Amino acid sequence: MARNSKNNSNMNMEERGRKGGEATARSHNKDFYEEIGRKGGEATAHSHNKDFYEEIGRKGGEATARSHDKDFYERIGRKGGNARQNNNNNK
């Protein structure tokens, strides 16, 4: 890192993070990201309980409700109903 410090001195943390993320994306494939996602999910599941998941679900639901209107919920409800109906028809 020291040898690049001169070149990166004008870059803020956001720019450095973006460049690092782009470099990582170039050097790794889908399997890499699936594996680190799986490991992260397992680690989170081991270190958090049911209350944690309820809380993040509630917060996510509230954020979604603030940023979407009635049409959004009608549309996803229709999609879910159609998917369920198609699933039941295939059994």
PDB file of C-alpha atoms in Angstrom:
ATOM      1  CA  MET A   1       0.000   0.000   0.000  1.00  0.00           C
ATOM      2  CA  ALA A   2       2.848   2.363   0.765  1.00  0.00           C
ATOM      3  CA  ARG A   3       4.114   2.425  -2.794  1.00  0.00           C
ATOM      4  CA  ASN A   4       0.703   3.571  -4.069  1.00  0.00           C
ATOM      5  CA  SER A   5       0.118   6.178  -1.378  1.00  0.00           C
ATOM      6  CA  LYS A   6       1.471   8.970  -3.563  1.00  0.00           C
ATOM      7  CA  ASN A   7      -0.878   8.113  -6.439  1.00  0.00           C
ATOM      8  CA  ASN A   8      -3.898   7.692  -4.144  1.00  0.00           C
ATOM      9  CA  SER A   9      -3.336  10.753  -1.952  1.00  0.00           C
ATOM     10  CA  ASN A  10      -6.050  12.752  -3.735  1.00  0.00           C
ATOM     11  CA  MET A  11      -8.597   9.918  -3.587  1.00  0.00           C
ATOM     12  CA  ASN A  12     -11.213   9.884  -0.860  1.00  0.00           C
ATOM     13  CA  MET A  13     -12.324   6.684   0.894  1.00  0.00           C
ATOM     14  CA  GLU A  14     -15.341   6.267  -1.384  1.00  0.00           C
ATOM     15  CA  GLU A  15     -13.175   6.389  -4.504  1.00  0.00           C
ATOM     16  CA  ARG A  16     -10.665   3.964  -3.012  1.00  0.00           C
ATOM     17  CA  GLY A  17     -13.458   1.570  -2.073  1.00  0.00           C
ATOM     18  CA  ARG A  18     -14.978   1.758  -5.546  1.00  0.00           C
ATOM     19  CA  LYS A  19     -11.632   1.096  -7.226  1.00  0.00           C
ATOM     20  CA  GLY A  20     -10.941  -1.806  -4.871  1.00  0.00           C
ATOM     21  CA  GLY A  21     -14.360  -3.277  -5.537  1.00  0.00           C
ATOM     22  CA  GLU A  22     -13.864  -3.001  -9.274  1.00  0.00           C
ATOM     23  CA  ALA A  23     -10.459  -4.712  -9.033  1.00  0.00           C
ATOM     24  CA  THR A  24     -11.955  -7.514  -6.932  1.00  0.00           C
ATOM     25  CA  ALA A  25     -14.812  -7.968  -9.405  1.00  0.00           C
ATOM     26  CA  ARG A  26     -12.315  -8.304 -12.269  1.00  0.00           C
ATOM     27  CA  SER A  27     -10.306 -10.972 -10.479  1.00  0.00           C
ATOM     28  CA  HIS A  28     -13.122 -13.149  -9.054  1.00  0.00           C
ATOM     29  CA  ASN A  29     -16.076 -15.013 -10.521  1.00  0.00           C
ATOM     30  CA  LYS A  30     -19.637 -15.738  -9.447  1.00  0.00           C
ATOM     31  CA  ASP A  31     -18.585 -18.760  -7.372  1.00  0.00           C
ATOM     32  CA  PHE A  32     -16.311 -16.567  -5.246  1.00  0.00           C
ATOM     33  CA  TYR A  33     -19.155 -14.196  -4.400  1.00  0.00           C
ATOM     34  CA  GLU A  34     -21.558 -17.069  -3.687  1.00  0.00           C
ATOM     35  CA  GLU A  35     -19.025 -18.627  -1.317  1.00  0.00           C
ATOM     36  CA  ILE A  36     -18.313 -15.444   0.649  1.00  0.00           C
ATOM     37  CA  GLY A  37     -22.050 -14.724   0.789  1.00  0.00           C
ATOM     38  CA  ARG A  38     -22.733 -18.210   2.172  1.00  0.00           C
ATOM     39  CA  LYS A  39     -19.971 -17.878   4.758  1.00  0.00           C
ATOM     40  CA  GLY A  40     -21.216 -14.442   5.800  1.00  0.00           C
ATOM     41  CA  GLY A  41     -24.773 -15.720   6.129  1.00  0.00           C
ATOM     42  CA  GLU A  42     -23.641 -18.643   8.277  1.00  0.00           C
ATOM     43  CA  ALA A  43     -21.553 -16.379  10.503  1.00  0.00           C
ATOM     44  CA  THR A  44     -24.484 -13.989  10.924  1.00  0.00           C
ATOM     45  CA  ALA A  45     -26.847 -16.852  11.758  1.00  0.00           C
ATOM     46  CA  HIS A  46     -24.448 -18.106  14.446  1.00  0.00           C
ATOM     47  CA  SER A  47     -24.028 -14.711  16.067  1.00  0.00           C
ATOM     48  CA  HIS A  48     -27.631 -13.421  15.969  1.00  0.00           C
ATOM     49  CA  ASN A  49     -30.951 -14.693  17.229  1.00  0.00           C
ATOM     50  CA  LYS A  50     -34.564 -14.590  16.085  1.00  0.00           C
ATOM     51  CA  ASP A  51     -35.043 -11.060  17.466  1.00  0.00           C
ATOM     52  CA  PHE A  52     -32.280  -9.752  15.192  1.00  0.00           C
ATOM     53  CA  TYR A  53     -33.955 -11.133  12.077  1.00  0.00           C
ATOM     54  CA  GLU A  54     -37.369  -9.836  13.178  1.00  0.00           C
ATOM     55  CA  GLU A  55     -35.896  -6.371  13.688  1.00  0.00           C
ATOM     56  CA  ILE A  56     -34.134  -6.186  10.307  1.00  0.00           C
ATOM     57  CA  GLY A  57     -37.253  -7.541   8.614  1.00  0.00           C
ATOM     58  CA  ARG A  58     -39.395  -4.879  10.292  1.00  0.00           C
ATOM     59  CA  LYS A  59     -36.966  -2.115   9.341  1.00  0.00           C
ATOM     60  CA  GLY A  60     -36.811  -3.368   5.750  1.00  0.00           C
ATOM     61  CA  GLY A  61     -40.583  -3.529   5.538  1.00  0.00           C
ATOM     62  CA  GLU A  62     -40.923   0.009   6.876  1.00  0.00           C
ATOM     63  CA  ALA A  63     -38.328   1.324   4.415  1.00  0.00           C
ATOM     64  CA  THR A  64     -40.101  -0.420   1.540  1.00  0.00           C
ATOM     65  CA  ALA A  65     -43.446   1.004   2.626  1.00  0.00           C
ATOM     66  CA  ARG A  66     -41.991   4.525   2.670  1.00  0.00           C
ATOM     67  CA  SER A  67     -40.543   4.234  -0.818  1.00  0.00           C
ATOM     68  CA  HIS A  68     -43.355   2.392  -2.655  1.00  0.00           C
ATOM     69  CA  ASP A  69     -46.984   3.116  -3.333  1.00  0.00           C
ATOM     70  CA  LYS A  70     -50.172   1.045  -3.428  1.00  0.00           C
ATOM     71  CA  ASP A  71     -49.553   0.042  -7.072  1.00  0.00           C
ATOM     72  CA  PHE A  72     -46.257  -1.591  -6.111  1.00  0.00           C
ATOM     73  CA  TYR A  73     -47.937  -3.787  -3.508  1.00  0.00           C
ATOM     74  CA  GLU A  74     -50.760  -4.692  -5.890  1.00  0.00           C
ATOM     75  CA  ARG A  75     -48.217  -5.663  -8.544  1.00  0.00           C
ATOM     76  CA  ILE A  76     -46.089  -7.862  -6.266  1.00  0.00           C
ATOM     77  CA  GLY A  77     -49.205  -9.378  -4.700  1.00  0.00           C
ATOM     78  CA  ARG A  78     -50.469 -10.326  -8.137  1.00  0.00           C
ATOM     79  CA  LYS A  79     -47.082 -11.839  -9.043  1.00  0.00           C
ATOM     80  CA  GLY A  80     -47.027 -13.848  -5.815  1.00  0.00           C
ATOM     81  CA  GLY A  81     -50.571 -15.076  -6.335  1.00  0.00           C
ATOM     82  CA  ASN A  82     -49.803 -16.121  -9.902  1.00  0.00           C
ATOM     83  CA  ALA A  83     -46.624 -17.906  -8.828  1.00  0.00           C
ATOM     84  CA  ARG A  84     -48.482 -19.779  -6.103  1.00  0.00           C
ATOM     85  CA  GLN A  85     -51.259 -20.749  -8.499  1.00  0.00           C
ATOM     86  CA  ASN A  86     -48.714 -21.977 -11.064  1.00  0.00           C
ATOM     87  CA  ASN A  87     -46.904 -23.914  -8.341  1.00  0.00           C
ATOM     88  CA  ASN A  88     -50.118 -25.602  -7.219  1.00  0.00           C
ATOM     89  CA  ASN A  89     -51.052 -26.457 -10.809  1.00  0.00           C
ATOM     90  CA  ASN A  90     -47.696 -28.195 -11.338  1.00  0.00           C
ATOM     91  CA  LYS A  91     -48.178 -30.581  -8.391  1.00  0.00           C
TER      92      LYS A  91
END
